[in-house]
Amino acid sequence: PTDALGYAWSVSEGNLILKSAGLHSLKRAALQMASHFAALGKDIALEDGHTSSANLHRPPVKDATLAEGADIRVMSSNVLADLYVTDREALPYVTERSEMYFAALDYYQPIIVGVQEFDASWFREWNNYSHKDQYEIVTASNENIKGEKYLTAIIYRSDLLEMETGDIVHYSKYNNNRGRVMNWGLFKVKETGERFIFLNTHWDVDSHDADGNVTQLGYRAEQGQEVTEMVLKLRQEYGLPVICTGDWNLWEKDTIMVGMLKKTDMVNARQALTPGYGRYI
C-alpha cells in the first residue's frame, strides 16, 4: 500500500522484481530481501507469480490534507552533511538518505521546511528530486569557502508561498559559516494572504576528546540569547507571528530552551503534543 513504509518482491517471467514504498530506501529493501533468503540456508526456486511483502512502519499521517483552518505544514530535519560522515559502514551515503528524504517530502507534503546540514552533496542530490521545481531553497554562499553553501537552509513551496524579505544572520560566537547562522524569511501564503516569519538555525555542540570528556562547552547559551533577541526584534518590526525550527543540540527541559520559550512566548510544538518526549529537533 502507498501509505506503508515497506517493500515487496515478485517473480514475473523469470525476473525478480523489487519495489519499495514510502520512506523506505530501495537499497535497504534489497538488503532485507537478501537477508531473508540467506536466512533459509539453502537454494530455493521461486515460480512465476510468487509474491512477498513486508512493512517496517506506518506513519501516523494518512494523507497530505492540512488540519482544519491551517495554511501551512512545517517540517524540521537534520539530513546529516556528507562532509561530516567518516564511517561509511555505519552511516548511509547522501544518495541513500536522499531517497528516503525526498519520499518524506512527497508523503507529508510540507509547505515550508527548516533543514540543517544541507551541504554541497545535498545540493547536487537535490537536482535528482523529481518534484524540485515546486520548491525554492533559501540559502547563501559561504564567503570563506568558494562555491560552498551555508548548511542551514529553508525549503519552501514556491507555488504556495511568496518570500517577501529575509536574511542570513551570523552568531557572535562560533561562526563557522556553515551551520551556526540564523536563516530567516518573511513569507506570505498566496491563497489567503496570511504572512509569517520563519527562522531556521543550528546551535553549537560541546567538544569532546577521544575518551568522551568535554573539552569545551558550546556557545548555546549565547546563541539562545541571540535567537531570543532576533525573534523579539522581528515580531516588533513586522507585527507577525514567528515560527522557529532548528537543530538545537539541547534537551527539551534545558534551561536555555526553557528560557528562550518563556522570554518569547513561543511554544514547543512537539512538547505540546507529546510532553516530555526525549530529545528533539
PDB file of C-alpha atoms in Angstrom, residues 18-267:
ATOM      1  CA  LEU A  18      11.689  -5.466  -6.102  1.00  0.00           C
ATOM      2  CA  LYS A  19       9.686  -2.392  -5.096  1.00  0.00           C
ATOM      3  CA  SER A  20       9.935  -0.065  -2.110  1.00  0.00           C
ATOM      4  CA  ALA A  21       7.221   2.219  -0.771  1.00  0.00           C
ATOM      5  CA  GLY A  22       7.084   5.422   1.219  1.00  0.00           C
ATOM      6  CA  LEU A  23      10.089   6.425   3.296  1.00  0.00           C
ATOM      7  CA  HIS A  24      11.913   3.175   2.690  1.00  0.00           C
ATOM      8  CA  SER A  25      15.218   3.001   0.850  1.00  0.00           C
ATOM      9  CA  LEU A  26      15.273   0.655  -2.145  1.00  0.00           C
ATOM     10  CA  LYS A  27      18.861  -0.253  -1.234  1.00  0.00           C
ATOM     11  CA  ARG A  28      17.753  -1.245   2.253  1.00  0.00           C
ATOM     12  CA  ALA A  29      14.868  -3.208   0.799  1.00  0.00           C
ATOM     13  CA  ALA A  30      17.321  -5.171  -1.340  1.00  0.00           C
ATOM     14  CA  LEU A  31      19.413  -5.959   1.740  1.00  0.00           C
ATOM     15  CA  GLN A  32      16.292  -7.064   3.643  1.00  0.00           C
ATOM     16  CA  MET A  33      15.293  -9.350   0.808  1.00  0.00           C
ATOM     17  CA  ALA A  34      18.790 -10.819   0.537  1.00  0.00           C
ATOM     18  CA  SER A  35      18.863 -11.413   4.298  1.00  0.00           C
ATOM     19  CA  HIS A  36      15.502 -13.158   4.128  1.00  0.00           C
ATOM     20  CA  PHE A  37      16.693 -15.670   1.547  1.00  0.00           C
ATOM     21  CA  ALA A  38      20.121 -16.062   3.178  1.00  0.00           C
ATOM     22  CA  ALA A  39      18.469 -16.997   6.478  1.00  0.00           C
ATOM     23  CA  LEU A  40      16.892 -20.028   4.785  1.00  0.00           C
ATOM     24  CA  GLY A  41      20.360 -21.550   4.448  1.00  0.00           C
ATOM     25  CA  LYS A  42      19.613 -23.275   1.153  1.00  0.00           C
ATOM     26  CA  ASP A  43      18.983 -22.602  -2.508  1.00  0.00           C
ATOM     27  CA  ILE A  44      15.332 -22.196  -3.454  1.00  0.00           C
ATOM     28  CA  ALA A  45      13.398 -21.813  -6.670  1.00  0.00           C
ATOM     29  CA  LEU A  46      10.635 -19.252  -6.987  1.00  0.00           C
ATOM     30  CA  GLU A  47       7.923 -19.876  -9.529  1.00  0.00           C
ATOM     31  CA  ASP A  48       6.355 -17.205 -11.694  1.00  0.00           C
ATOM     32  CA  GLY A  49       3.674 -15.337  -9.784  1.00  0.00           C
ATOM     33  CA  HIS A  50       5.381 -15.697  -6.402  1.00  0.00           C
ATOM     34  CA  THR A  51       4.959 -12.551  -4.270  1.00  0.00           C
ATOM     35  CA  SER A  52       6.023 -11.462  -0.815  1.00  0.00           C
ATOM     36  CA  SER A  53       5.988  -8.183   1.088  1.00  0.00           C
ATOM     37  CA  ALA A  54       6.734  -6.574   4.451  1.00  0.00           C
ATOM     38  CA  ASN A  55       6.031  -3.303   6.232  1.00  0.00           C
ATOM     39  CA  LEU A  56       8.582  -1.805   8.572  1.00  0.00           C
ATOM     40  CA  HIS A  57       6.498   1.098   9.787  1.00  0.00           C
ATOM     41  CA  ARG A  58       3.327   3.045   9.115  1.00  0.00           C
ATOM     42  CA  PRO A  59       3.487   6.805   9.728  1.00  0.00           C
ATOM     43  CA  PRO A  60       0.750   8.454  11.804  1.00  0.00           C
ATOM     44  CA  VAL A  61      -0.232  10.825   8.973  1.00  0.00           C
ATOM     45  CA  LYS A  62      -2.540   9.151   6.480  1.00  0.00           C
ATOM     46  CA  ASP A  63      -2.704  11.848   3.821  1.00  0.00           C
ATOM     47  CA  ALA A  64      -1.442  15.310   2.984  1.00  0.00           C
ATOM     48  CA  THR A  65      -4.626  17.154   3.997  1.00  0.00           C
ATOM     49  CA  LEU A  66      -3.881  20.166   6.187  1.00  0.00           C
ATOM     50  CA  ALA A  67      -5.513  20.483   9.601  1.00  0.00           C
ATOM     51  CA  GLU A  68      -8.748  22.457   9.611  1.00  0.00           C
ATOM     52  CA  GLY A  69      -8.021  26.181   9.419  1.00  0.00           C
ATOM     53  CA  ALA A  70      -4.312  25.664   8.668  1.00  0.00           C
ATOM     54  CA  ASP A  71      -2.460  27.463   5.863  1.00  0.00           C
ATOM     55  CA  ILE A  72       0.880  25.666   6.157  1.00  0.00           C
ATOM     56  CA  ARG A  73       2.553  22.480   7.330  1.00  0.00           C
ATOM     57  CA  VAL A  74       6.002  22.950   8.900  1.00  0.00           C
ATOM     58  CA  MET A  75       8.798  20.379   8.882  1.00  0.00           C
ATOM     59  CA  SER A  76      12.237  20.386  10.502  1.00  0.00           C
ATOM     60  CA  SER A  77      15.014  17.961   9.610  1.00  0.00           C
ATOM     61  CA  ASN A  78      18.739  17.443  10.053  1.00  0.00           C
ATOM     62  CA  VAL A  79      19.748  15.474   6.970  1.00  0.00           C
ATOM     63  CA  LEU A  80      23.423  14.924   8.003  1.00  0.00           C
ATOM     64  CA  ALA A  81      26.041  16.607   5.859  1.00  0.00           C
ATOM     65  CA  ASP A  82      28.092  14.243   3.736  1.00  0.00           C
ATOM     66  CA  LEU A  83      31.254  16.158   4.643  1.00  0.00           C
ATOM     67  CA  TYR A  84      30.912  15.039   8.291  1.00  0.00           C
ATOM     68  CA  VAL A  85      30.482  11.332   7.546  1.00  0.00           C
ATOM     69  CA  THR A  86      33.658   9.324   8.125  1.00  0.00           C
ATOM     70  CA  ASP A  87      32.329   5.811   8.833  1.00  0.00           C
ATOM     71  CA  ARG A  88      30.712   4.742   5.584  1.00  0.00           C
ATOM     72  CA  GLU A  89      29.609   1.410   7.051  1.00  0.00           C
ATOM     73  CA  ALA A  90      27.747   2.997   9.972  1.00  0.00           C
ATOM     74  CA  LEU A  91      26.078   5.869   8.108  1.00  0.00           C
ATOM     75  CA  PRO A  92      24.401   5.786   4.699  1.00  0.00           C
ATOM     76  CA  TYR A  93      25.580   7.888   1.820  1.00  0.00           C
ATOM     77  CA  VAL A  94      23.685  11.032   0.936  1.00  0.00           C
ATOM     78  CA  THR A  95      22.327   9.255  -2.141  1.00  0.00           C
ATOM     79  CA  GLU A  96      20.635   6.661   0.057  1.00  0.00           C
ATOM     80  CA  ARG A  97      19.424   9.169   2.643  1.00  0.00           C
ATOM     81  CA  SER A  98      18.089  11.478  -0.061  1.00  0.00           C
ATOM     82  CA  GLU A  99      15.872   8.722  -1.433  1.00  0.00           C
ATOM     83  CA  MET A 100      14.140   8.487   1.940  1.00  0.00           C
ATOM     84  CA  TYR A 101      14.135  12.251   2.480  1.00  0.00           C
ATOM     85  CA  PHE A 102      12.532  13.034  -0.861  1.00  0.00           C
ATOM     86  CA  ALA A 103       9.945  10.331  -0.136  1.00  0.00           C
ATOM     87  CA  ALA A 104       9.238  12.122   3.159  1.00  0.00           C
ATOM     88  CA  LEU A 105       8.664  15.403   1.315  1.00  0.00           C
ATOM     89  CA  ASP A 106       6.320  13.651  -1.110  1.00  0.00           C
ATOM     90  CA  TYR A 107       4.446  11.839   1.647  1.00  0.00           C
ATOM     91  CA  TYR A 108       3.977  14.593   4.238  1.00  0.00           C
ATOM     92  CA  GLN A 109       3.753  17.459   1.722  1.00  0.00           C
ATOM     93  CA  PRO A 110       5.329  20.161   3.950  1.00  0.00           C
ATOM     94  CA  ILE A 111       4.777  23.739   2.815  1.00  0.00           C
ATOM     95  CA  ILE A 112       7.964  25.031   4.453  1.00  0.00           C
ATOM     96  CA  VAL A 113      10.994  23.158   5.820  1.00  0.00           C
ATOM     97  CA  GLY A 114      13.850  24.177   8.085  1.00  0.00           C
ATOM     98  CA  VAL A 115      16.729  21.886   7.127  1.00  0.00           C
ATOM     99  CA  GLN A 116      20.128  21.577   8.788  1.00  0.00           C
ATOM    100  CA  GLU A 117      23.432  20.136   7.420  1.00  0.00           C
ATOM    101  CA  PHE A 118      22.287  20.584   3.820  1.00  0.00           C
ATOM    102  CA  ASP A 119      25.754  20.631   2.253  1.00  0.00           C
ATOM    103  CA  ALA A 120      27.091  20.612  -1.303  1.00  0.00           C
ATOM    104  CA  SER A 121      26.363  16.883  -1.695  1.00  0.00           C
ATOM    105  CA  TRP A 122      22.743  17.526  -0.852  1.00  0.00           C
ATOM    106  CA  PHE A 123      22.516  20.398  -3.346  1.00  0.00           C
ATOM    107  CA  ARG A 124      23.821  18.037  -6.044  1.00  0.00           C
ATOM    108  CA  GLU A 125      21.392  15.309  -4.998  1.00  0.00           C
ATOM    109  CA  TRP A 126      18.523  17.801  -4.987  1.00  0.00           C
ATOM    110  CA  ASN A 127      18.829  18.011  -8.769  1.00  0.00           C
ATOM    111  CA  ASN A 128      17.646  14.368  -8.914  1.00  0.00           C
ATOM    112  CA  TYR A 129      14.468  15.087  -6.931  1.00  0.00           C
ATOM    113  CA  SER A 130      11.503  14.706  -9.275  1.00  0.00           C
ATOM    114  CA  HIS A 131       9.452  17.491  -7.629  1.00  0.00           C
ATOM    115  CA  LYS A 132      12.232  20.008  -7.057  1.00  0.00           C
ATOM    116  CA  ASP A 133      10.525  22.539  -9.323  1.00  0.00           C
ATOM    117  CA  GLN A 134       7.795  23.002  -6.690  1.00  0.00           C
ATOM    118  CA  TYR A 135      10.328  24.302  -4.174  1.00  0.00           C
ATOM    119  CA  GLU A 136      12.745  27.169  -3.645  1.00  0.00           C
ATOM    120  CA  ILE A 137      15.791  26.918  -1.363  1.00  0.00           C
ATOM    121  CA  VAL A 138      16.745  29.954   0.735  1.00  0.00           C
ATOM    122  CA  THR A 139      20.475  29.925   1.300  1.00  0.00           C
ATOM    123  CA  ALA A 140      23.630  31.976   0.739  1.00  0.00           C
ATOM    124  CA  SER A 141      27.171  31.247  -0.342  1.00  0.00           C
ATOM    125  CA  ASN A 142      29.936  30.880   2.209  1.00  0.00           C
ATOM    126  CA  GLU A 143      32.416  33.690   1.610  1.00  0.00           C
ATOM    127  CA  ASN A 144      35.173  31.678   3.320  1.00  0.00           C
ATOM    128  CA  ILE A 145      34.919  28.581   1.111  1.00  0.00           C
ATOM    129  CA  LYS A 146      34.415  29.230  -2.590  1.00  0.00           C
ATOM    130  CA  GLY A 147      31.379  27.501  -4.038  1.00  0.00           C
ATOM    131  CA  GLU A 148      30.097  26.205  -0.688  1.00  0.00           C
ATOM    132  CA  LYS A 149      26.637  26.983   0.631  1.00  0.00           C
ATOM    133  CA  TYR A 150      25.519  27.529   4.199  1.00  0.00           C
ATOM    134  CA  LEU A 151      24.251  24.303   5.733  1.00  0.00           C
ATOM    135  CA  THR A 152      21.195  25.913   7.368  1.00  0.00           C
ATOM    136  CA  ALA A 153      18.618  26.257   4.606  1.00  0.00           C
ATOM    137  CA  ILE A 154      14.906  26.961   4.230  1.00  0.00           C
ATOM    138  CA  ILE A 155      12.993  24.983   1.624  1.00  0.00           C
ATOM    139  CA  TYR A 156       9.505  26.187   0.716  1.00  0.00           C
ATOM    140  CA  ARG A 157       6.755  25.545  -1.820  1.00  0.00           C
ATOM    141  CA  SER A 158       7.087  28.457  -4.212  1.00  0.00           C
ATOM    142  CA  ASP A 159       3.690  27.691  -5.760  1.00  0.00           C
ATOM    143  CA  LEU A 160       2.013  28.191  -2.359  1.00  0.00           C
ATOM    144  CA  LEU A 161       4.228  30.740  -0.593  1.00  0.00           C
ATOM    145  CA  GLU A 162       5.859  34.011  -1.573  1.00  0.00           C
ATOM    146  CA  MET A 163       9.008  35.195   0.200  1.00  0.00           C
ATOM    147  CA  GLU A 164       8.994  38.975   0.668  1.00  0.00           C
ATOM    148  CA  THR A 165      12.291  39.513   2.510  1.00  0.00           C
ATOM    149  CA  GLY A 166      14.848  37.732   4.675  1.00  0.00           C
ATOM    150  CA  ASP A 167      18.469  37.492   5.743  1.00  0.00           C
ATOM    151  CA  ILE A 168      21.319  35.268   6.956  1.00  0.00           C
ATOM    152  CA  VAL A 169      22.468  36.428  10.414  1.00  0.00           C
ATOM    153  CA  HIS A 170      25.743  35.225  11.929  1.00  0.00           C
ATOM    154  CA  TYR A 171      26.082  34.436  15.605  1.00  0.00           C
ATOM    155  CA  SER A 172      28.588  36.499  17.539  1.00  0.00           C
ATOM    156  CA  LYS A 173      30.312  33.317  18.770  1.00  0.00           C
ATOM    157  CA  TYR A 174      31.372  30.153  16.960  1.00  0.00           C
ATOM    158  CA  ASN A 175      30.685  31.353  13.469  1.00  0.00           C
ATOM    159  CA  ASN A 176      31.946  28.557  11.290  1.00  0.00           C
ATOM    160  CA  ASN A 177      29.803  29.990   8.478  1.00  0.00           C
ATOM    161  CA  ARG A 178      28.194  26.614   7.963  1.00  0.00           C
ATOM    162  CA  GLY A 179      25.552  25.642  10.470  1.00  0.00           C
ATOM    163  CA  ARG A 180      25.828  28.366  13.091  1.00  0.00           C
ATOM    164  CA  VAL A 181      23.670  31.016  11.484  1.00  0.00           C
ATOM    165  CA  MET A 182      20.087  32.259  11.698  1.00  0.00           C
ATOM    166  CA  ASN A 183      18.371  31.998   8.326  1.00  0.00           C
ATOM    167  CA  TRP A 184      15.031  33.814   8.328  1.00  0.00           C
ATOM    168  CA  GLY A 185      12.412  34.988   5.881  1.00  0.00           C
ATOM    169  CA  LEU A 186       9.056  36.754   5.763  1.00  0.00           C
ATOM    170  CA  PHE A 187       6.543  34.634   3.851  1.00  0.00           C
ATOM    171  CA  LYS A 188       3.017  35.175   2.534  1.00  0.00           C
ATOM    172  CA  VAL A 189       0.506  32.414   1.847  1.00  0.00           C
ATOM    173  CA  LYS A 190      -0.564  33.132  -1.726  1.00  0.00           C
ATOM    174  CA  GLU A 191      -4.103  31.788  -1.352  1.00  0.00           C
ATOM    175  CA  THR A 192      -5.044  33.566   1.883  1.00  0.00           C
ATOM    176  CA  GLY A 193      -2.625  36.488   2.141  1.00  0.00           C
ATOM    177  CA  GLU A 194      -1.572  35.421   5.659  1.00  0.00           C
ATOM    178  CA  ARG A 195       2.024  36.441   6.484  1.00  0.00           C
ATOM    179  CA  PHE A 196       4.510  34.995   8.967  1.00  0.00           C
ATOM    180  CA  ILE A 197       8.209  34.950   9.855  1.00  0.00           C
ATOM    181  CA  PHE A 198      10.131  31.678   9.571  1.00  0.00           C
ATOM    182  CA  LEU A 199      13.566  31.245  11.208  1.00  0.00           C
ATOM    183  CA  ASN A 200      15.822  28.191  10.927  1.00  0.00           C
ATOM    184  CA  THR A 201      19.099  27.619  12.769  1.00  0.00           C
ATOM    185  CA  HIS A 202      21.635  25.100  14.094  1.00  0.00           C
ATOM    186  CA  TRP A 203      23.170  25.592  17.523  1.00  0.00           C
ATOM    187  CA  ASP A 204      26.642  24.728  18.777  1.00  0.00           C
ATOM    188  CA  VAL A 205      27.625  21.431  20.391  1.00  0.00           C
ATOM    189  CA  ASP A 206      30.158  20.606  23.108  1.00  0.00           C
ATOM    190  CA  SER A 207      33.647  19.472  22.072  1.00  0.00           C
ATOM    191  CA  HIS A 208      34.954  16.142  23.391  1.00  0.00           C
ATOM    192  CA  ASP A 209      38.292  14.365  23.493  1.00  0.00           C
ATOM    193  CA  ALA A 210      38.929  10.778  22.388  1.00  0.00           C
ATOM    194  CA  ASP A 211      37.710   9.465  25.769  1.00  0.00           C
ATOM    195  CA  GLY A 212      34.437  11.364  25.540  1.00  0.00           C
ATOM    196  CA  ASN A 213      35.338  14.024  28.077  1.00  0.00           C
ATOM    197  CA  VAL A 214      34.051  17.554  27.471  1.00  0.00           C
ATOM    198  CA  THR A 215      36.954  19.800  26.488  1.00  0.00           C
ATOM    199  CA  GLN A 216      34.978  22.930  25.585  1.00  0.00           C
ATOM    200  CA  LEU A 217      31.395  23.903  26.302  1.00  0.00           C
ATOM    201  CA  GLY A 218      29.416  25.048  23.312  1.00  0.00           C
ATOM    202  CA  TYR A 219      28.053  28.538  22.883  1.00  0.00           C
ATOM    203  CA  ARG A 220      24.407  27.503  23.003  1.00  0.00           C
ATOM    204  CA  ALA A 221      23.598  29.912  25.855  1.00  0.00           C
ATOM    205  CA  GLU A 222      24.851  32.880  23.814  1.00  0.00           C
ATOM    206  CA  GLN A 223      23.149  31.609  20.662  1.00  0.00           C
ATOM    207  CA  GLY A 224      19.899  31.093  22.575  1.00  0.00           C
ATOM    208  CA  GLN A 225      20.021  34.698  23.745  1.00  0.00           C
ATOM    209  CA  GLU A 226      20.654  35.925  20.217  1.00  0.00           C
ATOM    210  CA  VAL A 227      17.731  33.917  18.811  1.00  0.00           C
ATOM    211  CA  THR A 228      15.557  35.331  21.599  1.00  0.00           C
ATOM    212  CA  GLU A 229      16.589  38.867  20.677  1.00  0.00           C
ATOM    213  CA  MET A 230      16.080  38.184  16.975  1.00  0.00           C
ATOM    214  CA  VAL A 231      12.575  36.766  17.493  1.00  0.00           C
ATOM    215  CA  LEU A 232      11.543  39.756  19.606  1.00  0.00           C
ATOM    216  CA  LYS A 233      13.064  42.171  17.072  1.00  0.00           C
ATOM    217  CA  LEU A 234      11.297  40.556  14.097  1.00  0.00           C
ATOM    218  CA  ARG A 235       7.996  40.400  15.931  1.00  0.00           C
ATOM    219  CA  GLN A 236       8.219  44.064  16.883  1.00  0.00           C
ATOM    220  CA  GLU A 237       9.342  45.216  13.438  1.00  0.00           C
ATOM    221  CA  TYR A 238       6.780  43.304  11.390  1.00  0.00           C
ATOM    222  CA  GLY A 239       3.999  42.557  13.888  1.00  0.00           C
ATOM    223  CA  LEU A 240       3.769  38.958  12.661  1.00  0.00           C
ATOM    224  CA  PRO A 241       3.959  35.509  14.283  1.00  0.00           C
ATOM    225  CA  VAL A 242       7.391  33.858  14.279  1.00  0.00           C
ATOM    226  CA  ILE A 243       7.974  30.136  13.704  1.00  0.00           C
ATOM    227  CA  CYS A 244      11.395  28.685  14.574  1.00  0.00           C
ATOM    228  CA  THR A 245      12.935  25.388  13.552  1.00  0.00           C
ATOM    229  CA  GLY A 246      16.430  24.152  14.232  1.00  0.00           C
ATOM    230  CA  ASP A 247      18.823  21.534  15.457  1.00  0.00           C
ATOM    231  CA  TRP A 248      19.177  22.973  18.944  1.00  0.00           C
ATOM    232  CA  ASN A 249      21.583  20.306  20.275  1.00  0.00           C
ATOM    233  CA  LEU A 250      19.653  20.520  23.560  1.00  0.00           C
ATOM    234  CA  TRP A 251      17.176  18.576  25.645  1.00  0.00           C
ATOM    235  CA  GLU A 252      13.679  19.996  25.807  1.00  0.00           C
ATOM    236  CA  LYS A 253      13.897  20.828  29.514  1.00  0.00           C
ATOM    237  CA  ASP A 254      17.298  22.551  29.252  1.00  0.00           C
ATOM    238  CA  THR A 255      17.299  25.964  30.936  1.00  0.00           C
ATOM    239  CA  ILE A 256      18.465  27.651  27.702  1.00  0.00           C
ATOM    240  CA  MET A 257      15.477  26.339  25.758  1.00  0.00           C
ATOM    241  CA  VAL A 258      13.023  26.919  28.595  1.00  0.00           C
ATOM    242  CA  GLY A 259      14.313  30.488  28.985  1.00  0.00           C
ATOM    243  CA  MET A 260      14.036  31.254  25.279  1.00  0.00           C
ATOM    244  CA  LEU A 261      10.458  29.975  25.125  1.00  0.00           C
ATOM    245  CA  LYS A 262       9.477  31.975  28.196  1.00  0.00           C
ATOM    246  CA  LYS A 263      11.007  35.250  27.002  1.00  0.00           C
ATOM    247  CA  THR A 264       9.498  34.981  23.518  1.00  0.00           C
ATOM    248  CA  ASP A 265       6.129  33.432  24.491  1.00  0.00           C
ATOM    249  CA  MET A 266       6.805  30.705  21.937  1.00  0.00           C
ATOM    250  CA  VAL A 267       5.535  27.136  22.414  1.00  0.00           C
TER     251      VAL A 267
END
